[in-house]
């Protein structure tokens, strides 16, 4: 690929490109030997910093000797994808930190899955394998079923999401016309693999409605590995009292509102996928880095209850869900933990909750539980510290007042300019090309000056010489 790109350039461009590439390569090689990456290559990238620390610590895993995840070569690739009914392969390059991190996550996920159901391929070592699989972006994660490519993995680049997706890939998308017992198990998420998904999407369609069936099958492929999808005919719909045609999202993690029905356009796959993603949000659920994207996709004000006490959280849980049921069509509700020392919120999420509060209200007293409303369209933030005593009517009135513009904002989100921490590499200066370019521009501007200006400049220089 690099050679093909070079062949399209002029002679001078080839020389400059090769010099720049060589300089960058020397920087990488020196950093590997010395152990310190140049700041231009790290900036504020936490992944690069974390990988750099791991390599310096001497605790790098040996990818080739992992007992659970298979290291694939050109000779073992076919055997690898045929070894299990479902195999997920991570394609990566060892010198890219993001790609390298995904390989580490694959090893972590492999500890909880059947042996060699996950594989890794280092594309800088086995270029022919990656070329045969059309890999051009790193990392790329592909799913194989019964030795054949099935789909690309599109979930989060983390062990938990990879492990969850593996179980969901065991079954087709969609599952077509399951019997009553299986459908009950799917919708209630009573057992694996159904328990790996908190959401089930069911389309009740006539067996003759081929257009909508094809649309839903297309949607199911896009949701494969994320959610369980079921295609049910008119007989199943009748037995369950469902309308034909209809698409219903069942949320087994929502104690207040278990289901939501689609009322949009069946001819727009993007609209259908967006609706499913947003409809999967429980009325009042925990907000984490993994669950946040659907909340943002809803494009509505976000009400977050920051809580630090397990007992208070359980008491307020039903009340907040009730409020969300009343005005949830206008505002999305969720909760975040701050120093809650129980299984509801792990240490990582507790620290994030505190950091978010400190960012929005850095100098204000923080008493919990604390309800905050964020309007991302305006950047305005609102806080109510009396949520425990206000009750359902008081909180509902306060939130409604925000929507009506009757409540004064407590603050505003900071507008940040995400500039690099340090200037980037100046390849033109390091190669001496910048000085040549400046001289060339100076000469061009001199040549383009009008003759009258040149004469004035000549007269002025003569005048100075006479003096």
Coordinates of C-alpha atoms in Angstrom, one line a residue:
X1 CA 0.0 0.0 0.0
X2 CA 2.8 2.4 0.9
X3 CA 4.7 1.6 -2.3
X4 CA 1.5 2.2 -4.3
X5 CA 1.0 5.6 -2.7
X6 CA 4.7 6.5 -3.3
X7 CA 4.4 5.6 -7.0
X8 CA 1.7 8.3 -7.5
X9 CA 3.9 11.2 -6.2
X10 CA 6.4 13.4 -8.1
X11 CA 10.1 12.9 -7.6
X12 CA 10.5 15.8 -5.0
X13 CA 7.4 14.6 -3.2
X14 CA 8.8 11.1 -3.0
X15 CA 12.0 12.3 -1.4
X16 CA 10.2 14.5 1.1
X17 CA 7.7 11.7 2.0
X18 CA 10.5 9.1 2.5
X19 CA 12.5 11.6 4.7
X20 CA 9.4 12.2 6.8
X21 CA 8.6 8.5 7.1
X22 CA 12.2 7.7 8.0
X23 CA 12.2 10.4 10.7
X24 CA 9.1 9.1 12.3
X25 CA 10.4 5.5 12.1
X26 CA 13.6 6.6 13.9
X27 CA 11.6 8.3 16.6
X28 CA 9.6 5.1 17.2
X29 CA 12.8 2.9 17.2
X30 CA 14.6 5.3 19.6
X31 CA 11.6 5.4 21.9
X32 CA 11.5 1.6 22.0
X33 CA 15.1 1.4 23.0
X34 CA 15.1 4.3 25.4
X35 CA 11.6 3.5 26.8
X36 CA 10.3 7.1 26.5
X37 CA 7.8 8.0 23.7
X38 CA 8.1 11.6 22.4
X39 CA 5.3 13.8 23.8
X40 CA 4.1 14.5 20.3
X41 CA 3.2 10.8 20.0
X42 CA 1.4 10.6 23.3
X43 CA -0.2 14.0 24.0
X44 CA -3.1 13.2 26.4
X45 CA -3.9 9.8 25.0
X46 CA -4.5 7.6 28.0
X47 CA -4.3 4.4 26.0
X48 CA -0.8 5.3 24.7
X49 CA 0.3 6.2 28.2
X50 CA -1.1 3.0 29.7
X51 CA 0.6 0.8 27.1
X52 CA 3.8 2.7 27.5
X53 CA 3.8 2.0 31.2
X54 CA 2.9 -1.7 30.7
X55 CA 5.9 -2.2 28.4
X56 CA 8.2 -0.4 30.8
X57 CA 7.0 -2.6 33.7
X58 CA 8.2 -5.7 32.0
X59 CA 4.8 -7.4 32.5
X60 CA 3.8 -7.6 28.9
X61 CA 1.9 -10.9 28.2
X62 CA 3.4 -13.4 25.7
X63 CA 0.6 -13.5 23.1
X64 CA 2.1 -16.7 21.6
X65 CA 1.9 -18.6 24.8
X66 CA -1.6 -17.7 26.1
X67 CA -3.4 -20.8 27.3
X68 CA -6.9 -19.6 26.3
X69 CA -6.5 -17.5 23.1
X70 CA -4.8 -18.9 20.1
X71 CA -1.9 -17.1 18.3
X72 CA -2.7 -17.6 14.6
X73 CA -0.2 -18.0 11.8
X74 CA -0.7 -18.6 8.1
X75 CA -0.6 -22.4 8.7
X76 CA -3.1 -22.4 11.6
X77 CA -5.7 -19.9 10.5
X78 CA -8.1 -22.4 8.8
X79 CA -7.8 -24.7 11.7
X80 CA -8.5 -21.9 14.1
X81 CA -11.8 -20.7 12.6
X82 CA -13.1 -24.3 12.2
X83 CA -12.2 -25.4 15.8
X84 CA -15.4 -24.1 17.4
X85 CA -18.9 -23.3 16.2
X86 CA -18.3 -19.6 16.9
X87 CA -14.8 -18.1 16.7
X88 CA -13.9 -14.4 17.1
X89 CA -10.6 -13.3 15.6
X90 CA -8.9 -10.0 16.6
X91 CA -6.6 -8.6 13.9
X92 CA -4.0 -6.2 15.2
X93 CA -0.5 -4.7 14.8
X94 CA 1.9 -4.8 17.7
X95 CA 3.3 -1.3 17.2
X96 CA -0.1 0.5 17.5
X97 CA -1.2 1.1 21.0
X98 CA -5.0 1.0 20.4
X99 CA -4.6 -2.1 18.4
X100 CA -2.3 -3.6 21.0
X101 CA -4.8 -2.8 23.7
X102 CA -7.6 -4.7 21.9
X103 CA -5.3 -7.7 21.8
X104 CA -4.9 -7.5 25.5
X105 CA -8.7 -7.2 26.0
X106 CA -9.0 -10.4 23.9
X107 CA -6.7 -12.3 26.2
X108 CA -8.8 -11.1 29.2
X109 CA -12.1 -12.1 27.6
X110 CA -10.6 -15.5 26.7
X111 CA -10.3 -16.4 30.4
X112 CA -14.1 -16.6 30.7
X113 CA -14.8 -18.3 27.4
X114 CA -14.2 -21.8 25.9
X115 CA -10.6 -22.4 25.1
X116 CA -9.5 -21.1 21.7
X117 CA -12.9 -19.6 20.9
X118 CA -11.0 -16.4 20.6
X119 CA -7.9 -15.9 18.3
X120 CA -5.5 -13.1 17.5
X121 CA -3.5 -12.4 14.4
X122 CA -0.6 -10.0 14.4
X123 CA -0.9 -8.5 10.9
X124 CA 2.6 -7.0 10.9
X125 CA 3.9 -10.6 11.2
X126 CA 1.3 -12.5 9.1
X127 CA 0.5 -10.0 6.3
X128 CA -0.8 -12.7 3.9
X129 CA -3.4 -13.9 6.4
X130 CA -4.7 -10.3 6.9
X131 CA -4.6 -9.6 3.2
X132 CA -6.7 -12.7 2.4
X133 CA -9.3 -11.5 5.0
X134 CA -9.3 -7.9 3.6
X135 CA -8.0 -6.3 6.8
X136 CA -7.1 -2.6 6.3
X137 CA -8.0 -1.1 9.7
X138 CA -6.5 -2.1 13.0
X139 CA -7.9 -3.4 15.2
X140 CA -10.5 -5.3 13.3
X141 CA -12.5 -8.0 14.9
X142 CA -14.3 -10.6 12.8
X143 CA -16.8 -13.4 13.8
X144 CA -16.7 -16.8 12.1
X145 CA -19.4 -19.5 12.4
X146 CA -18.7 -23.0 11.3
X147 CA -15.5 -21.9 9.6
X148 CA -17.2 -19.2 7.5
X149 CA -17.1 -15.4 8.0
X150 CA -20.4 -14.3 9.6
X151 CA -20.1 -10.6 10.5
X152 CA -17.8 -7.9 11.9
X153 CA -17.8 -7.3 15.6
X154 CA -19.0 -3.7 16.2
X155 CA -19.2 -3.6 20.0
X156 CA -17.1 -1.8 22.6
X157 CA -13.4 -2.6 22.6
X158 CA -13.4 -4.2 26.0
X159 CA -13.4 -7.7 27.5
X160 CA -17.0 -7.5 28.9
X161 CA -18.6 -6.6 25.6
X162 CA -16.5 -9.1 23.6
X163 CA -17.5 -11.9 26.0
X164 CA -21.2 -10.9 25.9
X165 CA -21.2 -10.8 22.1
X166 CA -19.6 -14.3 21.8
X167 CA -22.6 -15.8 23.5
X168 CA -25.1 -13.8 21.4
X169 CA -23.3 -14.9 18.2
X170 CA -24.2 -18.5 19.0
X171 CA -27.7 -18.0 17.7
X172 CA -29.0 -16.6 14.4
X173 CA -30.1 -13.0 14.0
X174 CA -33.1 -12.9 14.0
X175 CA -34.3 -16.1 15.7
X176 CA -37.3 -17.0 13.6
X177 CA -40.6 -18.3 15.0
X178 CA -39.4 -19.9 18.2
X179 CA -41.9 -22.0 20.2
X180 CA -43.6 -20.5 23.3
X181 CA -41.2 -21.9 25.8
X182 CA -38.1 -20.6 24.0
X183 CA -39.7 -17.2 23.4
X184 CA -40.5 -16.9 27.1
X185 CA -37.0 -17.7 28.1
X186 CA -35.6 -15.2 25.5
X187 CA -37.9 -12.3 26.6
X188 CA -37.3 -12.9 30.3
X189 CA -33.6 -13.5 29.9
X190 CA -33.8 -16.4 32.4
X191 CA -30.8 -18.4 31.1
X192 CA -27.7 -18.1 28.9
X193 CA -27.2 -16.8 26.3
X194 CA -30.4 -14.7 26.7
X195 CA -29.3 -13.5 30.1
X196 CA -26.3 -11.7 28.4
X197 CA -28.7 -9.2 26.8
X198 CA -31.0 -6.9 28.8
X199 CA -33.1 -6.2 25.7
X200 CA -35.0 -8.3 23.3
X201 CA -36.4 -6.9 20.0
X202 CA -39.4 -8.8 18.6
X203 CA -41.0 -8.1 15.2
X204 CA -44.6 -9.4 14.8
X205 CA -45.0 -9.6 11.0
X206 CA -47.3 -11.4 8.6
X207 CA -45.4 -14.3 6.8
X208 CA -46.5 -12.7 3.5
X209 CA -45.1 -9.2 4.3
X210 CA -41.8 -9.9 2.7
X211 CA -40.7 -6.2 2.5
X212 CA -41.0 -5.6 6.3
X213 CA -39.4 -9.0 7.0
X214 CA -36.4 -8.1 4.9
X215 CA -36.1 -4.8 6.6
X216 CA -36.2 -6.4 10.0
X217 CA -33.6 -9.0 9.0
X218 CA -31.3 -6.2 7.9
X219 CA -31.8 -4.5 11.2
X220 CA -31.2 -7.8 13.1
X221 CA -27.8 -8.2 11.4
X222 CA -26.8 -4.7 12.5
X223 CA -27.8 -5.5 16.1
X224 CA -26.2 -8.9 16.1
X225 CA -24.0 -9.3 19.1
X226 CA -25.6 -6.4 20.9
X227 CA -29.2 -7.5 21.3
X228 CA -31.4 -10.6 20.8
X229 CA -33.8 -10.2 17.9
X230 CA -36.8 -12.4 17.2
X231 CA -39.0 -12.6 14.1
X232 CA -42.5 -13.9 15.0
X233 CA -45.3 -14.6 12.5
X234 CA -49.0 -13.8 12.9
X235 CA -49.8 -17.0 14.8
X236 CA -47.3 -16.1 17.6
X237 CA -48.6 -12.6 17.6
X238 CA -52.2 -13.8 18.0
X239 CA -51.2 -16.1 20.9
X240 CA -49.6 -13.1 22.7
X241 CA -52.2 -10.5 21.8
X242 CA -49.7 -8.5 19.7
X243 CA -50.6 -6.3 16.7
X244 CA -49.4 -7.2 13.2
X245 CA -47.3 -5.5 12.0
X246 CA -45.4 -4.2 15.0
X247 CA -41.9 -4.1 16.6
X248 CA -41.6 -4.2 20.3
X249 CA -38.5 -3.7 22.6
X250 CA -38.7 -5.7 25.8
X251 CA -36.6 -4.4 28.6
X252 CA -36.1 -7.0 31.4
X253 CA -33.9 -4.6 33.4
X254 CA -36.7 -2.1 33.7
X255 CA -39.1 -2.7 36.7
X256 CA -41.5 0.1 35.7
X257 CA -41.9 0.0 31.9
X258 CA -41.1 -3.4 30.4
X259 CA -41.9 -2.8 26.8
X260 CA -42.0 -0.1 24.1
X261 CA -43.6 -0.3 20.7
X262 CA -42.2 1.2 17.5
X263 CA -44.5 3.8 15.7
X264 CA -42.0 5.0 13.1
X265 CA -41.2 4.4 9.4
X266 CA -40.4 0.8 8.5
X267 CA -38.7 1.9 5.3
X268 CA -35.8 3.7 7.0
X269 CA -33.2 1.2 8.6
X270 CA -31.2 4.0 10.3
X271 CA -34.3 5.4 12.0
X272 CA -35.3 1.9 13.1
X273 CA -31.9 1.2 14.6
X274 CA -31.7 4.6 16.4
X275 CA -35.2 3.9 17.8
X276 CA -34.2 0.5 19.1
X277 CA -31.0 1.9 20.7
X278 CA -32.8 4.7 22.5
X279 CA -35.8 2.5 23.4
X280 CA -33.4 0.0 25.1
X281 CA -32.7 2.6 27.8
X282 CA -34.6 1.8 31.0
X283 CA -36.7 4.6 32.5
X284 CA -34.2 5.0 35.3
X285 CA -30.9 3.1 34.8
X286 CA -27.3 3.4 35.8
X287 CA -25.2 5.7 33.6
X288 CA -21.8 4.3 32.8
X289 CA -19.3 4.8 29.9
X290 CA -21.0 1.8 28.1
X291 CA -24.6 2.9 28.7
X292 CA -24.1 6.7 28.0
X293 CA -24.1 6.7 24.1
X294 CA -27.9 5.8 23.9
X295 CA -28.7 8.6 26.3
X296 CA -26.8 11.1 24.1
X297 CA -28.4 9.6 21.0
X298 CA -31.9 10.5 22.5
X299 CA -31.0 14.2 22.1
X300 CA -33.0 15.2 25.2
X301 CA -32.0 16.8 28.5
X302 CA -30.4 14.3 30.9
X303 CA -31.4 14.1 34.6
X304 CA -28.8 12.4 36.7
X305 CA -29.2 11.5 40.4
X306 CA -25.8 11.3 42.0
X307 CA -26.0 9.0 45.1
X308 CA -23.5 7.9 47.7
X309 CA -25.7 5.7 50.0
X310 CA -27.0 2.3 49.1
X311 CA -30.1 2.5 51.3
X312 CA -31.0 6.0 50.0
X313 CA -30.5 4.7 46.5
X314 CA -33.0 1.8 47.0
X315 CA -35.6 4.1 48.5
X316 CA -35.4 6.7 45.7
X317 CA -35.1 4.1 43.0
X318 CA -38.8 3.6 42.6
X319 CA -39.7 7.2 43.1
X320 CA -37.3 8.4 40.3
X321 CA -38.6 5.6 38.0
X322 CA -42.1 6.9 38.6
X323 CA -41.1 10.4 37.8
X324 CA -39.3 9.2 34.7
X325 CA -42.5 7.4 33.7
X326 CA -44.5 10.6 33.9
X327 CA -42.1 13.0 32.0
X328 CA -39.6 10.5 30.4
X329 CA -40.7 11.4 26.9
X330 CA -39.2 14.9 27.5
X331 CA -36.2 14.0 29.7
X332 CA -34.0 11.0 30.1
X333 CA -33.3 9.9 33.7
X334 CA -30.4 7.9 35.1
X335 CA -28.2 7.6 38.2
X336 CA -24.5 7.6 38.9
X337 CA -22.6 6.5 42.0
X338 CA -20.3 8.7 44.1
X339 CA -18.4 6.8 46.7
X340 CA -21.1 4.1 47.0
X341 CA -19.3 1.1 48.6
X342 CA -21.4 -1.8 47.3
X343 CA -21.8 -4.0 44.3
X344 CA -24.1 -1.5 42.5
X345 CA -21.1 0.6 41.4
X346 CA -17.6 -0.5 41.0
X347 CA -14.6 1.7 41.9
X348 CA -14.1 3.0 38.3
X349 CA -17.7 4.3 38.0
X350 CA -17.6 5.9 41.5
X351 CA -14.5 8.0 40.5
X352 CA -16.2 9.0 37.3
X353 CA -19.3 10.2 39.1
X354 CA -17.2 12.4 41.4
X355 CA -15.1 13.8 38.5
X356 CA -18.2 14.8 36.6
X357 CA -19.7 16.6 39.6
X358 CA -16.4 18.4 40.2
X359 CA -16.3 19.5 36.6
X360 CA -19.8 21.0 36.6
X361 CA -19.9 22.4 40.1
X362 CA -16.2 22.8 41.2
X363 CA -16.6 25.1 44.2
X364 CA -20.1 24.2 45.4
X365 CA -21.2 22.1 48.4
X366 CA -22.2 18.6 47.3
X367 CA -24.7 16.9 49.5
X368 CA -26.2 13.6 48.4
X369 CA -28.5 12.5 46.9
X370 CA -28.0 15.3 44.3
X371 CA -30.2 15.6 41.2
X372 CA -28.6 17.4 38.3
X373 CA -30.2 18.2 34.9
X374 CA -28.0 18.8 31.9
X375 CA -29.4 20.4 28.7
X376 CA -26.7 19.6 26.1
X377 CA -28.4 21.7 23.4
X378 CA -27.7 24.9 25.5
X379 CA -24.9 23.6 27.9
X380 CA -27.0 24.8 30.9
X381 CA -26.9 22.8 34.1
X382 CA -29.3 22.7 37.0
X383 CA -29.0 21.2 40.5
X384 CA -31.5 20.4 43.2
X385 CA -30.0 19.3 46.6
X386 CA -33.4 18.7 48.3
X387 CA -34.4 15.7 46.2
X388 CA -34.8 13.4 49.3
X389 CA -37.4 15.7 50.9
X390 CA -39.1 17.1 47.8
X391 CA -40.7 13.8 46.9
X392 CA -42.3 12.9 43.6
X393 CA -44.5 16.1 43.2
X394 CA -41.6 18.4 44.1
X395 CA -39.0 16.8 41.8
X396 CA -41.6 16.6 38.9
X397 CA -42.5 20.3 39.3
X398 CA -38.8 21.3 39.4
X399 CA -37.9 19.3 36.2
X400 CA -41.0 20.6 34.4
X401 CA -40.0 24.1 35.4
X402 CA -36.7 23.6 33.7
X403 CA -38.4 22.4 30.5
X404 CA -40.7 25.5 30.6
X405 CA -37.7 27.9 31.2
X406 CA -39.0 28.9 34.7
X407 CA -35.9 27.7 36.6
X408 CA -32.7 29.6 36.6
X409 CA -29.6 27.6 35.6
X410 CA -27.0 26.8 38.2
X411 CA -24.2 26.8 35.8
X412 CA -23.0 26.1 32.3
X413 CA -20.8 23.4 30.8
X414 CA -17.3 24.7 30.0
X415 CA -16.5 25.1 26.4
X416 CA -13.1 23.5 25.8
X417 CA -10.8 23.9 22.9
X418 CA -9.2 20.5 22.5
X419 CA -5.8 21.6 21.2
X420 CA -2.7 19.4 21.5
X421 CA -0.8 19.8 24.7
X422 CA 2.5 20.2 22.7
X423 CA 3.1 21.3 19.1
X424 CA 3.2 18.4 16.6
X425 CA 6.3 17.3 14.7
X426 CA 7.3 20.0 12.2
X427 CA 8.7 17.7 9.4
X428 CA 9.2 20.5 7.0
X429 CA 11.5 22.3 9.4
X430 CA 13.4 19.2 10.3
X431 CA 14.0 18.4 6.7
X432 CA 15.0 22.0 5.8
X433 CA 12.1 22.2 3.4
X434 CA 10.4 25.0 5.2
X435 CA 13.3 27.5 4.7
X436 CA 13.3 26.7 1.0
X437 CA 9.5 27.1 0.8
X438 CA 9.7 30.5 2.6
X439 CA 12.4 31.7 0.2
X440 CA 10.4 30.5 -2.8
X441 CA 7.3 32.3 -1.6
X442 CA 9.3 35.5 -1.0
X443 CA 10.7 35.4 -4.5
X444 CA 7.2 34.7 -6.0
X445 CA 5.7 37.7 -4.1
X446 CA 8.6 39.9 -5.3
X447 CA 8.0 38.8 -8.9
X448 CA 4.2 39.5 -8.6
X449 CA 4.6 43.1 -7.3
X450 CA 3.3 45.8 -9.7
X451 CA 6.0 47.7 -11.7
X452 CA 5.0 51.0 -10.1
X453 CA 5.7 49.6 -6.7
X454 CA 9.0 48.2 -7.8
X455 CA 10.0 51.7 -9.2
X456 CA 9.1 53.3 -5.9
X457 CA 11.1 50.7 -4.0
X458 CA 14.1 51.4 -6.4
X459 CA 13.8 55.2 -5.9
X460 CA 13.6 54.7 -2.1
X461 CA 16.7 52.5 -2.2
X462 CA 18.6 55.1 -4.3
X463 CA 17.5 57.9 -2.0
X464 CA 18.9 56.0 1.0
X465 CA 22.2 55.3 -0.9
X466 CA 22.6 59.1 -1.7
X467 CA 22.2 59.9 2.0

